[in-house]
Structures are given as C-alpha cells and as structure tokens.
Amino acid sequence: MAKDEGILLDFWASMFGMRLRIALAEKQVNYEYKEEEGLLSNKSPLLLQMNPIHKKIPVLIHNGKSICESLIGVEYIDEVWKDIAPLLPSDPYERAQARFWAYYIDKKLYDSSRKIWRAKGEEQEAGKKDFIEVLKVLEGELGDKPYFGGDNFGYLDIALIGFYSWFYAYETYGNFSTEDECPKFVAWAKRCMQRNSVAKSLSDQNKILEVLRKKYGVE
C-alpha cells in the first residue's frame, strides 16, 4: 500500500469483500490479497487473530492493525487515501444520507436476498417480493442520476454494486427478471460495471450460482 503494507482477508464470492476491493482499486492502492478458502469450517489463524469478535471477512490489515466490517473499511480507505477519488460526499448532510442508505442496503436487501435462494414456498415468495420492493426504493433514491452520489461514482455505489454479482442466482432461484422489475437499477449496475475497479472486483455470476448448488447443497 502507498502508506505501509496492507493485507485484505476476503472470500471471492463475498459482496461485502467486493466493497473493499473496489474502494482500494478506486484509490489505486496496492495490497496483498489473502483468500479465506475455509471460511465456513477452517478459518485461518490470521483471521481469528485480526477479527476475534466476529471471526468474519472482510478484514483490512493496515500498519499491522485490523479494520473490520466492510462499510467501516470503505470509510477508512477513503480517509487514509483521501487525495484521490473521494468516495464519501464532502457535505455532512449528504454524507449522513449516504450512510443511511448503505445501512438500509445491509439490512433490507441482504436479508430479503438470502430468502430467495435459501427458502422455499411462501417464505421464498415473500423474500422475492421484499427484495424487489427494496430495489424499487433504491431506484427512487437513484432518480435520474448516473450514480447515487450524482455524477461521481462513490460510497453508496460501492455499498450496493457487489450484490449485482449474485443477481443471476437470485433470478434463477426466484424465477424472475430484475431488469423487467427494475430497469433503472440494472442500467445503473451496467454503468458501474463499465468501471475497471468494479469489473475486476466483482465475482462471476455463473460461478456463484455453481457454488450455491454444489457447496451449500442448494438446488
């Protein structure tokens, strides 16, 4: 890293880890990537040492100190490497609003999306309905802007775009089309995917679906 060495403990399919990958890429920061392959059953000693409370990825290690939780990590990256590609708005109110919507994504979108591929029957249908409703709310927040922060790609875009790599799995299990339901959202996602920082950080949608089927026993 530009300011001492850094390590990112991550798992390739994590939409939360993708946030840090994108933020580091936007800031043009070099770092060492360490894949937590045994995330479910055999977590590495380094992960357990650096995140002893939650024992989860992603963890950014900078100057030998750990920064846990993805949104906190993105803010940390923005503050440390502040001279290039600012991610959070400079205005205090706009910054607070960006954080509000990021927390909304983590609670509402994540919870409903898991029901689509993990649940069956009525619970799955309820999850799909909630998921689409959340996307429509986010479409309303986006409005006619190219990005959530306006003309510039930033914090809230980073908070959300990682979920897009899971959309093929959601659509396959839920039997719906995001583009039919939320065309403005998909147009925004495709716009984000044109950025090199996003394109190289998001995981392959087909691979995620394959892992859900094989590793987690989801058919």
Coordinates of N, CA and C in Angstrom, one line a residue:
M1 N 0.8 -1.2 0.0 CA 0.0 0.0 0.0 C 0.9 1.3 0.0
A2 N 0.3 2.3 -0.4 CA 1.1 3.6 -0.5 C 1.6 4.0 0.9
K3 N 0.8 3.8 1.9 CA 1.2 4.1 3.2 C 1.3 2.8 4.0
D4 N 2.5 2.2 3.9 CA 2.9 1.0 4.5 C 2.1 -0.2 3.8
E5 N 2.5 -1.4 4.3 CA 1.9 -2.6 3.6 C 0.5 -2.9 4.2
G6 N -0.3 -3.5 3.3 CA -1.7 -3.8 3.7 C -2.0 -5.2 3.2
I7 N -3.0 -5.8 3.9 CA -3.5 -7.2 3.5 C -5.0 -7.1 3.6
L8 N -5.6 -7.8 2.6 CA -7.1 -7.9 2.7 C -7.4 -9.4 2.8
L9 N -8.1 -9.7 3.9 CA -8.6 -11.1 4.2 C -10.0 -11.1 3.6
D10 N -10.3 -12.0 2.7 CA -11.5 -11.9 1.9 C -11.9 -13.3 1.4
F11 N -13.1 -13.4 0.9 CA -13.6 -14.6 0.2 C -14.2 -14.1 -1.1
W12 N -13.8 -14.8 -2.2 CA -14.1 -14.3 -3.5 C -15.5 -14.0 -3.8
A13 N -16.5 -14.7 -3.2 CA -17.9 -14.5 -3.5 C -18.6 -13.5 -2.6
S14 N -17.9 -12.9 -1.7 CA -18.5 -12.0 -0.7 C -18.8 -10.7 -1.3
M15 N -20.0 -10.3 -1.3 CA -20.4 -8.9 -1.8 C -19.8 -7.9 -0.9
F16 N -19.6 -8.2 0.4 CA -19.0 -7.3 1.3 C -17.5 -7.1 1.1
G17 N -16.8 -8.2 0.8 CA -15.4 -8.1 0.4 C -15.2 -7.3 -0.9
M18 N -16.2 -7.4 -1.8 CA -16.1 -6.7 -3.1 C -16.0 -5.2 -2.8
R19 N -16.7 -4.8 -1.8 CA -16.7 -3.3 -1.5 C -15.2 -2.8 -1.2
L20 N -14.5 -3.6 -0.5 CA -13.1 -3.1 -0.2 C -12.2 -3.3 -1.4
R21 N -12.4 -4.3 -2.2 CA -11.7 -4.5 -3.4 C -11.9 -3.3 -4.3
I22 N -13.2 -2.9 -4.5 CA -13.5 -1.7 -5.4 C -12.9 -0.4 -4.8
A23 N -13.0 -0.2 -3.5 CA -12.5 1.0 -2.9 C -11.0 1.1 -3.1
L24 N -10.3 0.0 -2.8 CA -8.9 0.0 -3.0 C -8.5 0.2 -4.4
A25 N -9.2 -0.3 -5.3 CA -8.9 -0.1 -6.8 C -9.2 1.3 -7.2
E26 N -10.3 1.9 -6.7 CA -10.5 3.3 -7.0 C -9.4 4.2 -6.5
K27 N -8.8 3.9 -5.4 CA -7.7 4.7 -4.8 C -6.4 4.3 -5.3
Q28 N -6.3 3.3 -6.2 CA -5.1 2.8 -6.8 C -4.1 2.3 -5.8
V29 N -4.6 1.6 -4.8 CA -3.8 1.1 -3.7 C -3.4 -0.3 -4.0
N30 N -2.1 -0.6 -3.8 CA -1.6 -2.0 -3.9 C -1.7 -2.7 -2.6
Y31 N -2.1 -3.9 -2.6 CA -2.2 -4.7 -1.3 C -2.1 -6.2 -1.6
E32 N -1.9 -6.9 -0.5 CA -1.8 -8.4 -0.6 C -3.2 -9.0 -0.4
Y33 N -3.7 -9.8 -1.3 CA -5.0 -10.4 -1.1 C -4.8 -11.8 -0.6
K34 N -5.5 -12.1 0.5 CA -5.5 -13.5 1.1 C -6.9 -14.1 1.1
E35 N -7.0 -15.1 0.3 CA -8.3 -15.8 0.2 C -8.6 -16.7 1.4
E36 N -9.7 -16.5 2.1 CA -10.1 -17.4 3.2 C -10.9 -18.5 2.6
E37 N -10.2 -19.5 2.1 CA -10.9 -20.7 1.5 C -11.7 -21.5 2.4
G38 N -11.3 -21.7 3.7 CA -12.0 -22.5 4.6 C -12.9 -21.6 5.5
L39 N -13.6 -20.7 4.9 CA -14.4 -19.7 5.6 C -15.4 -20.3 6.5
L40 N -16.1 -21.4 6.1 CA -17.1 -22.0 6.9 C -16.7 -22.9 8.0
S41 N -15.6 -23.6 7.7 CA -15.2 -24.7 8.7 C -13.7 -24.6 9.2
N42 N -12.9 -23.9 8.5 CA -11.5 -23.9 8.8 C -10.9 -22.5 8.6
K43 N -11.3 -21.5 9.5 CA -10.8 -20.2 9.4 C -9.4 -20.1 9.7
S44 N -8.7 -19.2 9.0 CA -7.2 -19.1 9.2 C -6.9 -18.5 10.6
P45 N -5.7 -18.8 11.1 CA -5.3 -18.2 12.4 C -5.2 -16.7 12.2
L46 N -4.8 -16.2 11.1 CA -4.7 -14.7 10.9 C -6.1 -14.1 11.0
L47 N -7.1 -14.7 10.4 CA -8.5 -14.1 10.5 C -8.9 -14.1 11.9
L48 N -8.7 -15.2 12.6 CA -9.1 -15.3 14.0 C -8.4 -14.3 14.9
Q49 N -7.1 -14.0 14.6 CA -6.4 -13.1 15.3 C -6.8 -11.6 15.0
M50 N -7.1 -11.3 13.8 CA -7.4 -10.0 13.4 C -8.9 -9.6 13.6
N51 N -9.8 -10.6 13.6 CA -11.2 -10.3 13.9 C -11.7 -11.3 14.9
P52 N -11.2 -11.2 16.2 CA -11.6 -12.2 17.2 C -13.0 -12.1 17.6
I53 N -13.7 -11.0 17.4 CA -15.0 -10.8 17.9 C -16.0 -11.6 16.9
H54 N -16.0 -11.2 15.7 CA -17.0 -11.8 14.7 C -16.4 -12.9 13.9
K55 N -15.1 -12.9 13.8 CA -14.4 -14.0 13.0 C -14.9 -14.1 11.6
K56 N -15.1 -12.9 11.0 CA -15.7 -12.8 9.6 C -14.8 -12.0 8.7
I57 N -14.9 -12.3 7.4 CA -14.3 -11.4 6.4 C -15.3 -10.4 6.0
P58 N -14.9 -9.3 5.4 CA -13.5 -8.9 5.0 C -12.9 -8.2 6.2
V59 N -11.5 -8.4 6.2 CA -10.7 -7.6 7.2 C -9.6 -7.0 6.5
L60 N -9.5 -5.7 6.6 CA -8.3 -5.0 6.1 C -7.3 -4.8 7.2
I61 N -6.1 -5.2 6.9 CA -5.0 -5.1 7.8 C -4.0 -4.0 7.3
H62 N -3.9 -2.9 8.0 CA -3.1 -1.8 7.6 C -2.2 -1.4 8.8
N63 N -0.9 -1.3 8.5 CA 0.0 -1.0 9.6 C -0.1 -2.0 10.7
G64 N -0.4 -3.2 10.4 CA -0.5 -4.2 11.4 C -1.8 -4.2 12.3
K65 N -2.7 -3.3 11.9 CA -3.9 -3.2 12.7 C -5.1 -3.6 11.8
S66 N -6.1 -4.1 12.4 CA -7.2 -4.6 11.6 C -8.4 -3.6 11.6
I67 N -9.0 -3.5 10.4 CA -10.2 -2.8 10.2 C -11.3 -3.7 9.8
C68 N -12.3 -4.0 10.6 CA -13.3 -4.9 10.3 C -14.6 -4.3 9.9
E69 N -15.5 -5.0 9.3 CA -16.8 -4.6 8.8 C -16.6 -3.8 7.5
S70 N -17.3 -4.1 6.4 CA -17.0 -3.6 5.1 C -17.2 -2.1 4.9
L71 N -18.4 -1.6 5.5 CA -18.6 -0.2 5.3 C -17.6 0.6 6.1
I72 N -17.2 0.2 7.3 CA -16.2 0.9 8.0 C -14.9 0.9 7.3
G73 N -14.6 -0.3 6.6 CA -13.4 -0.4 5.8 C -13.4 0.6 4.7
V74 N -14.5 0.7 4.0 CA -14.5 1.7 2.9 C -14.3 3.1 3.3
E75 N -14.9 3.5 4.5 CA -14.7 4.8 5.0 C -13.2 5.0 5.4
Y76 N -12.7 4.0 6.0 CA -11.2 4.1 6.4 C -10.4 4.3 5.2
I77 N -10.6 3.5 4.1 CA -9.8 3.7 2.9 C -10.0 5.1 2.3
D78 N -11.2 5.6 2.4 CA -11.5 7.0 1.9 C -10.7 8.0 2.7
E79 N -10.6 7.8 4.0 CA -10.0 8.8 4.8 C -8.4 8.7 4.7
V80 N -7.9 7.5 4.7 CA -6.4 7.4 4.6 C -5.9 7.8 3.3
W81 N -6.5 7.4 2.2 CA -6.1 7.7 0.8 C -7.0 8.8 0.3
K82 N -7.0 10.0 0.9 CA -8.0 11.0 0.6 C -7.7 11.9 -0.6
D83 N -6.5 11.7 -1.1 CA -6.0 12.6 -2.2 C -6.5 12.2 -3.6
I84 N -7.1 11.0 -3.7 CA -7.5 10.6 -5.0 C -8.9 9.9 -4.9
A85 N -9.8 10.2 -5.8 CA -11.1 9.6 -6.0 C -11.9 9.6 -4.7
P86 N -12.3 10.7 -4.2 CA -13.1 10.7 -2.9 C -14.4 9.9 -3.1
L87 N -14.7 9.2 -2.1 CA -15.8 8.3 -2.1 C -17.1 8.8 -1.4
L88 N -16.9 9.3 -0.2 CA -18.0 9.9 0.6 C -18.1 11.4 0.2
P89 N -19.4 11.9 0.2 CA -19.6 13.3 -0.1 C -18.9 14.2 0.9
S90 N -18.5 15.4 0.5 CA -17.9 16.3 1.4 C -18.9 17.0 2.3
D91 N -20.1 17.1 1.9 CA -21.2 17.8 2.7 C -21.6 16.9 3.8
P92 N -21.7 17.3 5.0 CA -22.0 16.5 6.2 C -23.4 15.8 6.0
Y93 N -24.4 16.6 5.5 CA -25.7 16.0 5.4 C -25.7 14.9 4.3
E94 N -25.1 15.2 3.2 CA -25.1 14.2 2.1 C -24.3 13.0 2.6
R95 N -23.3 13.2 3.4 CA -22.5 12.1 3.9 C -23.4 11.2 4.8
A96 N -24.2 11.9 5.7 CA -25.1 11.1 6.6 C -26.1 10.4 5.8
Q97 N -26.6 11.0 4.7 CA -27.6 10.3 3.9 C -27.0 9.0 3.2
A98 N -25.8 9.2 2.7 CA -25.1 8.0 2.1 C -25.0 6.9 3.1
R99 N -24.6 7.2 4.3 CA -24.5 6.2 5.3 C -25.9 5.5 5.7
F100 N -26.9 6.3 5.7 CA -28.2 5.8 6.0 C -28.6 4.8 4.9
W101 N -28.4 5.1 3.7 CA -28.8 4.2 2.6 C -27.9 2.9 2.6
A102 N -26.7 3.1 2.9 CA -25.8 1.9 3.0 C -26.2 1.0 4.1
Y103 N -26.6 1.5 5.2 CA -27.2 0.6 6.3 C -28.5 0.0 5.9
Y104 N -29.3 0.7 5.1 CA -30.5 0.2 4.6 C -30.3 -1.0 3.7
I105 N -29.3 -0.9 2.9 CA -28.9 -2.0 2.0 C -28.5 -3.2 2.8
D106 N -27.7 -3.0 3.8 CA -27.2 -4.2 4.5 C -28.3 -4.9 5.3
K107 N -29.3 -4.1 5.7 CA -30.3 -4.8 6.5 C -31.4 -5.3 5.6
K108 N -32.0 -4.5 4.7 CA -33.1 -4.8 3.9 C -32.8 -5.7 2.7
L109 N -31.8 -5.3 2.0 CA -31.5 -6.0 0.7 C -30.9 -7.4 1.1
Y110 N -30.0 -7.4 2.0 CA -29.3 -8.7 2.3 C -30.2 -9.7 2.9
D111 N -31.1 -9.3 3.8 CA -32.0 -10.2 4.5 C -33.0 -10.8 3.5
S112 N -33.5 -10.0 2.6 CA -34.5 -10.5 1.7 C -33.9 -11.3 0.6
S113 N -32.7 -11.0 0.2 CA -32.0 -11.8 -0.9 C -31.7 -13.2 -0.4
R114 N -31.3 -13.3 0.8 CA -31.0 -14.7 1.3 C -32.2 -15.6 1.3
K115 N -33.3 -15.1 1.5 CA -34.5 -15.9 1.4 C -34.8 -16.4 0.0
I116 N -34.4 -15.7 -1.0 CA -34.7 -16.2 -2.3 C -34.0 -17.5 -2.6
W117 N -32.7 -17.6 -2.2 CA -32.0 -18.9 -2.5 C -31.9 -19.9 -1.4
R118 N -32.3 -19.5 -0.2 CA -32.3 -20.4 0.9 C -33.6 -21.0 1.3
A119 N -34.7 -20.2 1.0 CA -36.0 -20.6 1.5 C -36.8 -21.3 0.4
K120 N -38.0 -21.8 0.7 CA -38.9 -22.4 -0.2 C -40.3 -21.9 0.0
G121 N -41.1 -22.1 -1.0 CA -42.5 -21.8 -0.9 C -42.9 -20.4 -0.6
E122 N -43.7 -20.2 0.4 CA -44.2 -18.9 0.8 C -43.1 -18.0 1.3
E123 N -42.2 -18.5 2.0 CA -41.1 -17.7 2.6 C -40.2 -17.2 1.4
Q124 N -40.0 -18.0 0.5 CA -39.2 -17.6 -0.7 C -39.9 -16.5 -1.5
E125 N -41.2 -16.7 -1.7 CA -42.0 -15.7 -2.4 C -42.0 -14.4 -1.6
A126 N -42.1 -14.4 -0.3 CA -42.1 -13.2 0.5 C -40.7 -12.5 0.4
G127 N -39.7 -13.3 0.4 CA -38.3 -12.7 0.2 C -38.2 -12.1 -1.1
K128 N -38.7 -12.7 -2.2 CA -38.6 -12.1 -3.5 C -39.4 -10.8 -3.6
K129 N -40.6 -10.8 -3.0 CA -41.4 -9.6 -3.0 C -40.7 -8.5 -2.3
D130 N -40.1 -8.8 -1.1 CA -39.4 -7.8 -0.4 C -38.2 -7.3 -1.1
F131 N -37.4 -8.2 -1.7 CA -36.2 -7.9 -2.5 C -36.5 -6.9 -3.6
I132 N -37.6 -7.1 -4.4 CA -37.9 -6.2 -5.5 C -38.4 -4.9 -4.9
E133 N -39.1 -4.9 -3.8 CA -39.6 -3.6 -3.2 C -38.4 -2.8 -2.8
V134 N -37.4 -3.4 -2.2 CA -36.2 -2.7 -1.8 C -35.5 -2.1 -3.0
L135 N -35.4 -2.9 -4.1 CA -34.7 -2.3 -5.3 C -35.5 -1.1 -5.8
K136 N -36.8 -1.2 -5.7 CA -37.6 -0.1 -6.2 C -37.4 1.2 -5.4
V137 N -37.3 1.0 -4.1 CA -37.0 2.1 -3.2 C -35.6 2.7 -3.5
L138 N -34.7 1.8 -3.8 CA -33.3 2.3 -4.2 C -33.3 3.0 -5.5
E139 N -34.2 2.5 -6.4 CA -34.3 3.2 -7.7 C -34.9 4.6 -7.5
G140 N -35.8 4.8 -6.6 CA -36.3 6.1 -6.2 C -35.2 7.0 -5.7
E141 N -34.3 6.5 -4.9 CA -33.2 7.3 -4.4 C -32.3 7.6 -5.5
L142 N -32.0 6.7 -6.4 CA -31.1 7.0 -7.5 C -31.7 8.1 -8.4
G143 N -33.0 8.0 -8.7 CA -33.6 9.0 -9.5 C -33.1 9.0 -10.9
D144 N -32.8 10.1 -11.5 CA -32.2 10.2 -12.9 C -30.7 10.4 -12.8
K145 N -30.1 10.3 -11.7 CA -28.7 10.5 -11.6 C -27.9 9.3 -12.2
P146 N -26.7 9.5 -12.7 CA -25.9 8.4 -13.2 C -25.5 7.5 -12.1
Y147 N -25.1 8.1 -10.9 CA -24.7 7.3 -9.7 C -25.5 7.9 -8.5
F148 N -25.4 7.1 -7.4 CA -26.2 7.5 -6.3 C -25.7 8.9 -5.7
G149 N -24.4 9.2 -5.9 CA -23.9 10.4 -5.4 C -24.0 11.5 -6.4
G150 N -24.6 11.3 -7.5 CA -24.7 12.3 -8.6 C -23.9 11.9 -9.8
D151 N -23.0 12.8 -10.2 CA -22.2 12.5 -11.4 C -21.0 11.6 -11.1
N152 N -20.6 11.5 -9.9 CA -19.4 10.7 -9.5 C -19.7 9.4 -8.8
F153 N -19.1 8.4 -9.2 CA -19.2 7.0 -8.5 C -18.6 7.2 -7.1
G154 N -19.3 6.6 -6.1 CA -18.8 6.8 -4.8 C -19.3 5.7 -3.8
Y155 N -19.4 6.1 -2.5 CA -19.6 5.3 -1.4 C -20.8 4.4 -1.5
L156 N -22.0 5.0 -1.8 CA -23.2 4.2 -1.9 C -23.2 3.3 -3.1
D157 N -22.6 3.7 -4.2 CA -22.5 2.8 -5.3 C -21.7 1.5 -4.9
I158 N -20.6 1.8 -4.2 CA -19.7 0.7 -3.7 C -20.5 -0.2 -2.8
A159 N -21.3 0.4 -1.9 CA -22.0 -0.4 -0.9 C -23.0 -1.4 -1.6
L160 N -23.5 -1.0 -2.8 CA -24.6 -1.8 -3.4 C -24.1 -2.7 -4.6
I161 N -23.2 -2.3 -5.3 CA -22.9 -3.0 -6.6 C -22.4 -4.4 -6.4
G162 N -21.8 -4.8 -5.3 CA -21.4 -6.1 -5.0 C -22.5 -7.1 -5.1
F163 N -23.7 -6.7 -4.7 CA -24.9 -7.6 -4.8 C -25.2 -8.0 -6.2
Y164 N -24.8 -7.2 -7.1 CA -25.2 -7.5 -8.5 C -24.6 -8.8 -9.0
S165 N -23.4 -9.2 -8.5 CA -22.8 -10.4 -8.9 C -23.6 -11.6 -8.4
W166 N -24.5 -11.5 -7.5 CA -25.4 -12.5 -7.1 C -26.7 -12.5 -7.7
F167 N -27.0 -11.6 -8.6 CA -28.3 -11.4 -9.2 C -28.8 -12.6 -10.0
Y168 N -27.8 -13.2 -10.8 CA -28.2 -14.3 -11.6 C -28.7 -15.5 -10.7
A169 N -28.0 -15.7 -9.6 CA -28.5 -16.7 -8.6 C -29.9 -16.4 -8.1
Y170 N -30.1 -15.1 -7.7 CA -31.4 -14.7 -7.2 C -32.5 -15.0 -8.2
E171 N -32.2 -14.6 -9.5 CA -33.2 -14.7 -10.5 C -33.5 -16.2 -10.9
T172 N -32.4 -17.0 -10.8 CA -32.6 -18.4 -11.1 C -33.5 -19.1 -10.1
Y173 N -33.2 -18.8 -8.8 CA -34.0 -19.5 -7.7 C -35.4 -18.9 -7.6
G174 N -35.4 -17.5 -7.8 CA -36.7 -16.9 -7.6 C -37.6 -16.8 -8.9
N175 N -37.0 -17.2 -10.0 CA -37.7 -17.2 -11.3 C -38.3 -15.8 -11.6
F176 N -37.5 -14.8 -11.7 CA -37.9 -13.5 -12.0 C -36.8 -12.8 -12.8
S177 N -37.1 -11.7 -13.4 CA -36.1 -10.9 -14.1 C -35.9 -9.5 -13.4
T178 N -34.8 -9.2 -12.9 CA -34.5 -7.9 -12.3 C -34.7 -6.8 -13.3
E179 N -34.3 -7.0 -14.5 CA -34.4 -5.9 -15.5 C -35.8 -5.6 -15.8
D180 N -36.7 -6.6 -15.8 CA -38.1 -6.4 -16.1 C -38.7 -5.6 -14.9
E181 N -38.3 -6.0 -13.7 CA -38.9 -5.4 -12.5 C -38.3 -4.0 -12.2
C182 N -37.0 -3.9 -12.4 CA -36.3 -2.6 -12.0 C -35.3 -2.2 -13.1
P183 N -35.7 -1.8 -14.2 CA -34.8 -1.5 -15.3 C -33.8 -0.4 -15.0
K184 N -34.2 0.6 -14.3 CA -33.3 1.7 -13.9 C -32.2 1.2 -13.1
F185 N -32.5 0.3 -12.2 CA -31.4 -0.3 -11.3 C -30.4 -1.0 -12.1
V186 N -30.9 -1.9 -13.1 CA -30.0 -2.7 -13.9 C -29.2 -1.8 -14.8
A187 N -29.7 -0.7 -15.3 CA -29.0 0.3 -16.1 C -27.8 0.9 -15.3
W188 N -28.1 1.2 -14.0 CA -27.1 1.7 -13.1 C -26.0 0.7 -12.9
A189 N -26.4 -0.6 -12.7 CA -25.4 -1.6 -12.4 C -24.5 -1.8 -13.6
K190 N -25.1 -1.8 -14.8 CA -24.3 -1.9 -16.0 C -23.3 -0.7 -16.2
R191 N -23.8 0.4 -15.8 CA -22.9 1.6 -15.9 C -21.7 1.5 -14.9
C192 N -22.0 0.9 -13.7 CA -20.9 0.7 -12.8 C -19.9 -0.3 -13.3
M193 N -20.5 -1.4 -14.0 CA -19.6 -2.4 -14.5 C -18.7 -2.0 -15.6
Q194 N -18.9 -0.8 -16.1 CA -18.0 -0.2 -17.1 C -16.7 0.3 -16.5
R195 N -16.8 0.5 -15.2 CA -15.6 1.0 -14.5 C -14.6 -0.2 -14.2
N196 N -13.4 0.0 -14.5 CA -12.4 -1.1 -14.3 C -12.3 -1.6 -12.8
S197 N -12.5 -0.6 -11.9 CA -12.4 -1.0 -10.5 C -13.5 -2.0 -10.1
V198 N -14.7 -1.8 -10.7 CA -15.8 -2.7 -10.5 C -15.7 -4.0 -11.2
A199 N -15.4 -3.9 -12.5 CA -15.3 -5.1 -13.4 C -14.3 -6.1 -12.9
K200 N -13.2 -5.6 -12.4 CA -12.2 -6.6 -11.9 C -12.4 -7.1 -10.5
S201 N -13.3 -6.4 -9.8 CA -13.6 -6.8 -8.4 C -14.8 -7.7 -8.2
L202 N -15.8 -7.6 -9.1 CA -16.9 -8.4 -8.9 C -16.7 -9.9 -9.4
S203 N -17.3 -10.8 -8.7 CA -17.2 -12.2 -9.0 C -18.1 -12.6 -10.1
D204 N -17.7 -13.7 -10.8 CA -18.5 -14.3 -11.9 C -19.9 -14.8 -11.4
Q205 N -20.9 -14.3 -12.0 CA -22.3 -14.7 -11.6 C -22.6 -16.2 -11.8
N206 N -22.1 -16.8 -12.8 CA -22.3 -18.2 -13.0 C -21.5 -19.0 -12.0
K207 N -20.4 -18.6 -11.6 CA -19.6 -19.3 -10.6 C -20.3 -19.3 -9.3
I208 N -20.9 -18.1 -8.9 CA -21.6 -18.0 -7.7 C -22.8 -19.0 -7.6
L209 N -23.5 -19.1 -8.7 CA -24.6 -20.0 -8.8 C -24.2 -21.4 -8.6
E210 N -23.0 -21.7 -9.3 CA -22.5 -23.1 -9.2 C -22.1 -23.5 -7.8
V211 N -21.5 -22.5 -7.1 CA -21.1 -22.8 -5.7 C -22.3 -23.0 -4.8
L212 N -23.3 -22.2 -5.0 CA -24.5 -22.4 -4.2 C -25.1 -23.8 -4.4
R213 N -25.0 -24.3 -5.6 CA -25.6 -25.6 -5.9 C -24.7 -26.7 -5.3
K214 N -23.4 -26.6 -5.4 CA -22.5 -27.7 -5.1 C -22.1 -27.6 -3.6
K215 N -21.6 -26.4 -3.2 CA -21.0 -26.4 -1.8 C -22.1 -26.3 -0.7
Y216 N -23.2 -25.6 -1.0 CA -24.2 -25.4 0.0 C -25.4 -26.2 -0.1
G217 N -25.4 -27.1 -1.1 CA -26.5 -28.0 -1.3 C -27.8 -27.4 -1.7
V218 N -27.7 -26.2 -2.3 CA -28.9 -25.5 -2.7 C -29.2 -25.9 -4.2
E219 N -30.4 -26.4 -4.5 CA -30.7 -26.8 -5.8 C -31.8 -25.9 -6.4

